[in-house]
PDB file of C-alpha atoms and ligand atoms in Angstrom:
ATOM      1  CA  MET Z   1      40.063 -93.362 -20.782  1.00 83.00           C
ATOM      2  CA  PRO Z   2      40.296 -96.905 -19.271  1.00 88.00           C
ATOM      3  CA  SER Z   3      41.362 -99.678 -21.568  1.00 97.00           C
ATOM      4  CA  LEU Z   4      38.711-102.084 -22.855  1.00 98.00           C
ATOM      5  CA  ILE Z   5      41.241-104.853 -22.185  1.00 98.00           C
ATOM      6  CA  GLN Z   6      40.935-105.957 -18.570  1.00 98.00           C
ATOM      7  CA  LEU Z   7      43.183-108.893 -17.765  1.00 98.00           C
ATOM      8  CA  VAL Z   8      43.083-110.786 -14.494  1.00 96.00           C
ATOM      9  CA  ASP Z   9      45.636-113.182 -13.117  1.00 96.00           C
ATOM     10  CA  ILE Z  10      44.602-116.796 -12.721  1.00 95.00           C
ATOM     11  CA  PRO Z  11      46.219-118.343  -9.657  1.00 93.00           C
ATOM     12  CA  GLN Z  12      49.022-120.715 -10.595  1.00 95.00           C
ATOM     13  CA  ARG Z  13      49.953-123.749  -8.475  1.00 95.00           C
ATOM     14  CA  GLY Z  14      52.355-125.327 -10.939  1.00 96.00           C
ATOM     15  CA  ASP Z  15      55.677-126.761 -10.012  1.00 97.00           C
ATOM     16  CA  ALA Z  16      58.594-128.562 -11.612  1.00 98.00           C
ATOM     17  CA  ARG Z  17      56.133-131.135 -12.989  1.00 98.00           C
ATOM     18  CA  GLY Z  18      54.220-128.553 -15.010  1.00 97.00           C
ATOM     19  CA  GLY Z  19      51.414-126.041 -14.840  1.00 96.00           C
ATOM     20  CA  LEU Z  20      48.320-126.096 -12.656  1.00 97.00           C
ATOM     21  CA  ALA Z  21      45.937-123.166 -12.923  1.00 95.00           C
ATOM     22  CA  VAL Z  22      43.052-122.769 -10.455  1.00 95.00           C
ATOM     23  CA  ALA Z  23      39.669-121.114 -10.900  1.00 93.00           C
ATOM     24  CA  ASP Z  24      38.199-121.495  -7.421  1.00 90.00           C
ATOM     25  CA  LEU Z  25      34.439-121.053  -7.849  1.00 88.00           C
ATOM     26  CA  GLY Z  26      34.062-120.079  -4.174  1.00 84.00           C
ATOM     27  CA  GLY Z  27      34.734-116.422  -4.817  1.00 81.00           C
ATOM     28  CA  ALA Z  28      38.201-116.070  -6.429  1.00 82.00           C
ATOM     29  CA  LEU Z  29      36.782-115.064  -9.794  1.00 90.00           C
ATOM     30  CA  PRO Z  30      35.393-111.524 -10.359  1.00 91.00           C
ATOM     31  CA  PHE Z  31      31.790-112.767 -10.410  1.00 95.00           C
ATOM     32  CA  PRO Z  32      29.739-115.802  -9.357  1.00 95.00           C
ATOM     33  CA  VAL Z  33      30.069-118.392 -12.051  1.00 96.00           C
ATOM     34  CA  ARG Z  34      26.922-120.053 -13.397  1.00 96.00           C
ATOM     35  CA  ARG Z  35      28.266-121.564 -16.592  1.00 97.00           C
ATOM     36  CA  VAL Z  36      31.528-122.734 -18.083  1.00 97.00           C
ATOM     37  CA  TYR Z  37      32.049-123.614 -21.734  1.00 98.00           C
ATOM     38  CA  TRP Z  38      35.023-124.043 -23.973  1.00 98.00           C
ATOM     39  CA  ILE Z  39      35.699-123.470 -27.637  1.00 98.00           C
ATOM     40  CA  HIS Z  40      37.999-126.073 -29.158  1.00 98.00           C
ATOM     41  CA  GLY Z  41      38.781-127.773 -32.415  1.00 98.00           C
ATOM     42  CA  THR Z  42      38.181-124.564 -34.292  1.00 98.00           C
ATOM     43  CA  THR Z  43      38.107-124.937 -38.046  1.00 97.00           C
ATOM     44  CA  PRO Z  44      41.250-123.312 -39.445  1.00 96.00           C
ATOM     45  CA  GLY Z  45      40.768-119.761 -40.656  1.00 97.00           C
ATOM     46  CA  VAL Z  46      37.417-119.102 -39.020  1.00 98.00           C
ATOM     47  CA  SER Z  47      36.553-116.204 -36.762  1.00 98.00           C
ATOM     48  CA  ARG Z  48      33.820-116.327 -34.103  1.00 98.00           C
ATOM     49  CA  GLY Z  49      31.880-114.091 -31.832  1.00 98.00           C
ATOM     50  CA  PHE Z  50      30.437-111.095 -33.673  1.00 98.00           C
ATOM     51  CA  HIS Z  51      27.996-110.362 -30.899  1.00 98.00           C
ATOM     52  CA  ALA Z  52      27.567-108.486 -27.653  1.00 98.00           C
ATOM     53  CA  HIS Z  53      25.617-109.293 -24.497  1.00 98.00           C
ATOM     54  CA  ARG Z  54      23.131-107.047 -22.754  1.00 97.00           C
ATOM     55  CA  LYS Z  55      23.935-108.300 -19.213  1.00 98.00           C
ATOM     56  CA  LEU Z  56      26.299-111.252 -19.266  1.00 98.00           C
ATOM     57  CA  ARG Z  57      29.743-111.079 -17.678  1.00 98.00           C
ATOM     58  CA  GLN Z  58      32.414-113.432 -18.935  1.00 98.00           C
ATOM     59  CA  LEU Z  59      36.027-114.306 -18.216  1.00 98.00           C
ATOM     60  CA  CYS Z  60      37.894-115.845 -21.145  1.00 98.00           C
ATOM     61  CA  VAL Z  61      41.005-117.927 -20.545  1.00 98.00           C
ATOM     62  CA  CYS Z  62      42.970-119.403 -23.396  1.00 98.00           C
ATOM     63  CA  VAL Z  63      44.083-122.616 -21.759  1.00 98.00           C
ATOM     64  CA  ALA Z  64      45.936-123.894 -24.848  1.00 98.00           C
ATOM     65  CA  GLY Z  65      47.228-122.178 -27.987  1.00 98.00           C
ATOM     66  CA  SER Z  66      46.339-118.609 -28.764  1.00 98.00           C
ATOM     67  CA  VAL Z  67      43.508-116.462 -30.037  1.00 98.00           C
ATOM     68  CA  ARG Z  68      43.182-112.752 -30.767  1.00 98.00           C
ATOM     69  CA  MET Z  69      40.157-111.148 -29.116  1.00 98.00           C
ATOM     70  CA  SER Z  70      38.840-107.826 -30.301  1.00 98.00           C
ATOM     71  CA  LEU Z  71      36.525-105.728 -28.178  1.00 98.00           C
ATOM     72  CA  PHE Z  72      34.470-102.763 -29.396  1.00 98.00           C
ATOM     73  CA  ASP Z  73      32.381-100.563 -27.112  1.00 98.00           C
ATOM     74  CA  GLY Z  74      30.581 -98.728 -29.899  1.00 97.00           C
ATOM     75  CA  ARG Z  75      33.255 -96.016 -30.097  1.00 96.00           C
ATOM     76  CA  ARG Z  76      36.676 -97.655 -30.035  1.00 97.00           C
ATOM     77  CA  GLU Z  77      38.114-101.076 -30.669  1.00 98.00           C
ATOM     78  CA  GLU Z  78      41.008-102.743 -28.898  1.00 98.00           C
ATOM     79  CA  SER Z  79      42.424-106.220 -29.316  1.00 98.00           C
ATOM     80  CA  VAL Z  80      44.613-108.533 -27.348  1.00 98.00           C
ATOM     81  CA  THR Z  81      46.165-111.902 -28.048  1.00 98.00           C
ATOM     82  CA  LEU Z  82      45.417-114.430 -25.347  1.00 98.00           C
ATOM     83  CA  ASP Z  83      48.141-117.055 -25.180  1.00 98.00           C
ATOM     84  CA  SER Z  84      48.502-117.869 -21.495  1.00 98.00           C
ATOM     85  CA  PRO Z  85      46.509-120.128 -19.138  1.00 97.00           C
ATOM     86  CA  SER Z  86      47.435-117.699 -16.380  1.00 96.00           C
ATOM     87  CA  LYS Z  87      45.570-114.686 -17.788  1.00 97.00           C
ATOM     88  CA  GLY Z  88      41.831-114.143 -18.093  1.00 97.00           C
ATOM     89  CA  LEU Z  89      40.146-111.459 -20.195  1.00 98.00           C
ATOM     90  CA  LEU Z  90      37.107-109.914 -18.568  1.00 98.00           C
ATOM     91  CA  VAL Z  91      34.374-109.210 -21.086  1.00 98.00           C
ATOM     92  CA  GLY Z  92      31.479-107.315 -19.519  1.00 97.00           C
ATOM     93  CA  PRO Z  93      28.117-106.387 -20.996  1.00 97.00           C
ATOM     94  CA  GLY Z  94      27.931-103.846 -23.769  1.00 96.00           C
ATOM     95  CA  LEU Z  95      31.040-105.036 -25.600  1.00 98.00           C
ATOM     96  CA  TRP Z  96      31.038-106.328 -29.121  1.00 98.00           C
ATOM     97  CA  ARG Z  97      33.522-109.183 -29.282  1.00 98.00           C
ATOM     98  CA  GLU Z  98      35.215-110.978 -32.130  1.00 98.00           C
ATOM     99  CA  MET Z  99      37.682-113.880 -31.945  1.00 98.00           C
ATOM    100  CA  HIS Z 100      40.270-114.177 -34.710  1.00 98.00           C
ATOM    101  CA  ASP Z 101      43.453-116.085 -35.509  1.00 98.00           C
ATOM    102  CA  PHE Z 102      42.764-119.217 -33.505  1.00 98.00           C
ATOM    103  CA  SER Z 103      45.966-121.259 -33.388  1.00 98.00           C
ATOM    104  CA  PRO Z 104      45.825-125.012 -34.058  1.00 98.00           C
ATOM    105  CA  GLY Z 105      44.864-126.702 -30.836  1.00 98.00           C
ATOM    106  CA  CYS Z 106      43.497-123.535 -29.252  1.00 98.00           C
ATOM    107  CA  VAL Z 107      41.117-124.116 -26.318  1.00 98.00           C
ATOM    108  CA  LEU Z 108      39.309-121.034 -25.104  1.00 98.00           C
ATOM    109  CA  MET Z 109      37.568-121.560 -21.752  1.00 98.00           C
ATOM    110  CA  VAL Z 110      34.831-119.124 -20.827  1.00 98.00           C
ATOM    111  CA  PHE Z 111      33.333-118.557 -17.393  1.00 98.00           C
ATOM    112  CA  ALA Z 112      29.990-116.789 -17.362  1.00 98.00           C
ATOM    113  CA  ASP Z 113      27.745-115.420 -14.656  1.00 97.00           C
ATOM    114  CA  ALA Z 114      24.463-116.671 -16.193  1.00 98.00           C
ATOM    115  CA  GLU Z 115      23.050-119.567 -18.036  1.00 98.00           C
ATOM    116  CA  TYR Z 116      22.753-119.430 -21.818  1.00 98.00           C
ATOM    117  CA  ASP Z 117      20.008-117.041 -22.934  1.00 98.00           C
ATOM    118  CA  GLU Z 118      19.692-116.086 -26.591  1.00 98.00           C
ATOM    119  CA  ALA Z 119      17.645-113.029 -25.612  1.00 98.00           C
ATOM    120  CA  ASP Z 120      20.758-111.591 -23.946  1.00 98.00           C
ATOM    121  CA  TYR Z 121      22.627-111.557 -27.291  1.00 98.00           C
ATOM    122  CA  ILE Z 122      22.858-108.629 -29.719  1.00 98.00           C
ATOM    123  CA  ARG Z 123      24.055-110.219 -32.928  1.00 98.00           C
ATOM    124  CA  ASP Z 124      23.693-107.290 -35.323  1.00 98.00           C
ATOM    125  CA  ARG Z 125      26.541-104.780 -35.207  1.00 98.00           C
ATOM    126  CA  GLU Z 126      24.423-101.810 -36.200  1.00 98.00           C
ATOM    127  CA  ALA Z 127      21.834-102.745 -33.547  1.00 98.00           C
ATOM    128  CA  PHE Z 128      24.645-102.966 -31.017  1.00 98.00           C
ATOM    129  CA  ILE Z 129      25.877 -99.490 -31.905  1.00 98.00           C
ATOM    130  CA  ARG Z 130      22.318 -98.125 -31.510  1.00 97.00           C
ATOM    131  CA  HIS Z 131      22.022-100.002 -28.191  1.00 96.00           C
ATOM    132  CA  VAL Z 132      25.159 -98.456 -26.665  1.00 95.00           C
ATOM    133  CA  HIS Z 133      24.405 -94.987 -27.908  1.00 92.00           C
ATOM    134  CA  SER Z 134      20.880 -95.090 -26.461  1.00 92.00           C
ATOM    135  CA  SER Z 135      21.876 -96.424 -23.058  1.00 81.00           C
TER     136      SER Z 135
HETATM  137  P1  LIG C   1      27.805-118.418 -29.808  1.00 70.41           P
HETATM  138  O1  LIG C   1      27.823-117.826 -28.424  1.00 70.41           O
HETATM  139  O2  LIG C   1      27.127-117.614 -30.894  1.00 70.41           O
HETATM  140  O3  LIG C   1      29.317-118.734 -30.240  1.00 70.41           O
HETATM  141  P2  LIG C   1      30.485-117.820 -30.837  1.00 70.41           P
HETATM  142  O4  LIG C   1      30.287-116.429 -30.338  1.00 70.41           O
HETATM  143  O5  LIG C   1      31.705-118.462 -30.368  1.00 70.41           O
HETATM  144  O6  LIG C   1      30.448-117.807 -32.300  1.00 70.41           O
HETATM  145  O7  LIG C   1      27.188-119.870 -29.723  1.00 70.41           O
HETATM  146  C1  LIG C   1      27.177-120.747 -30.802  1.00 70.41           C
HETATM  147  C2  LIG C   1      25.944-121.601 -30.766  1.00 70.41           C
HETATM  148  O8  LIG C   1      25.981-122.375 -29.607  1.00 70.41           O
HETATM  149  C3  LIG C   1      24.649-120.818 -30.734  1.00 70.41           C
HETATM  150  O9  LIG C   1      23.690-121.514 -31.489  1.00 70.41           O
HETATM  151  C4  LIG C   1      24.230-120.846 -29.282  1.00 70.41           C
HETATM  152  C5  LIG C   1      24.828-122.130 -28.766  1.00 70.41           C
HETATM  153  N1  LIG C   1      25.250-122.027 -27.348  1.00 70.41           N
HETATM  154  C6  LIG C   1      24.542-122.713 -26.359  1.00 70.41           C
HETATM  155  O10 LIG C   1      23.529-123.377 -26.656  1.00 70.41           O
HETATM  156  N2  LIG C   1      24.936-122.637 -25.071  1.00 70.41           N
HETATM  157  C7  LIG C   1      26.013-121.924 -24.708  1.00 70.41           C
HETATM  158  O11 LIG C   1      26.384-121.856 -23.508  1.00 70.41           O
HETATM  159  C8  LIG C   1      26.751-121.216 -25.728  1.00 70.41           C
HETATM  160  C9  LIG C   1      27.951-120.353 -25.400  1.00 70.41           C
HETATM  161  C10 LIG C   1      26.326-121.300 -27.042  1.00 70.41           C
END
């Protein structure tokens, strides 16, 4: 059974001066990017997410600090700690995601293949489980 955790390498162009990670929007990412947002300044101790998307594809890159991301497909749950600007976590449709254990100074950058649409969200966990078991 394939892992829910799909990590992709973000091209690195750093040198002795420091890091430089590149997300070339001309096709280097796994999908055409329509939106980029970043989560930052997270209040200590909070968790976020607790939703799934019907169609949206996302790539999450922790560009500073660390965060633990948990994915649940309605049957099994897997989690991974993102702590590298050179790794992106692919989060496709039909995955319940939660973000926990944000470190101080964490910045989580998210690339998405569509504009924000609240109708694409499933925010109730029981409704999500019904959704995946009916599709
Ligand atoms: P949400 O995706 O629920 O955040 P998280 O999963 O990290 O807890 O978004 C939080 C709020 O921000 C919600 O009211 C929707 C709004 N929002 C936008 O308006 N545009 C966006 O691109 C995103 C990601 C969220």
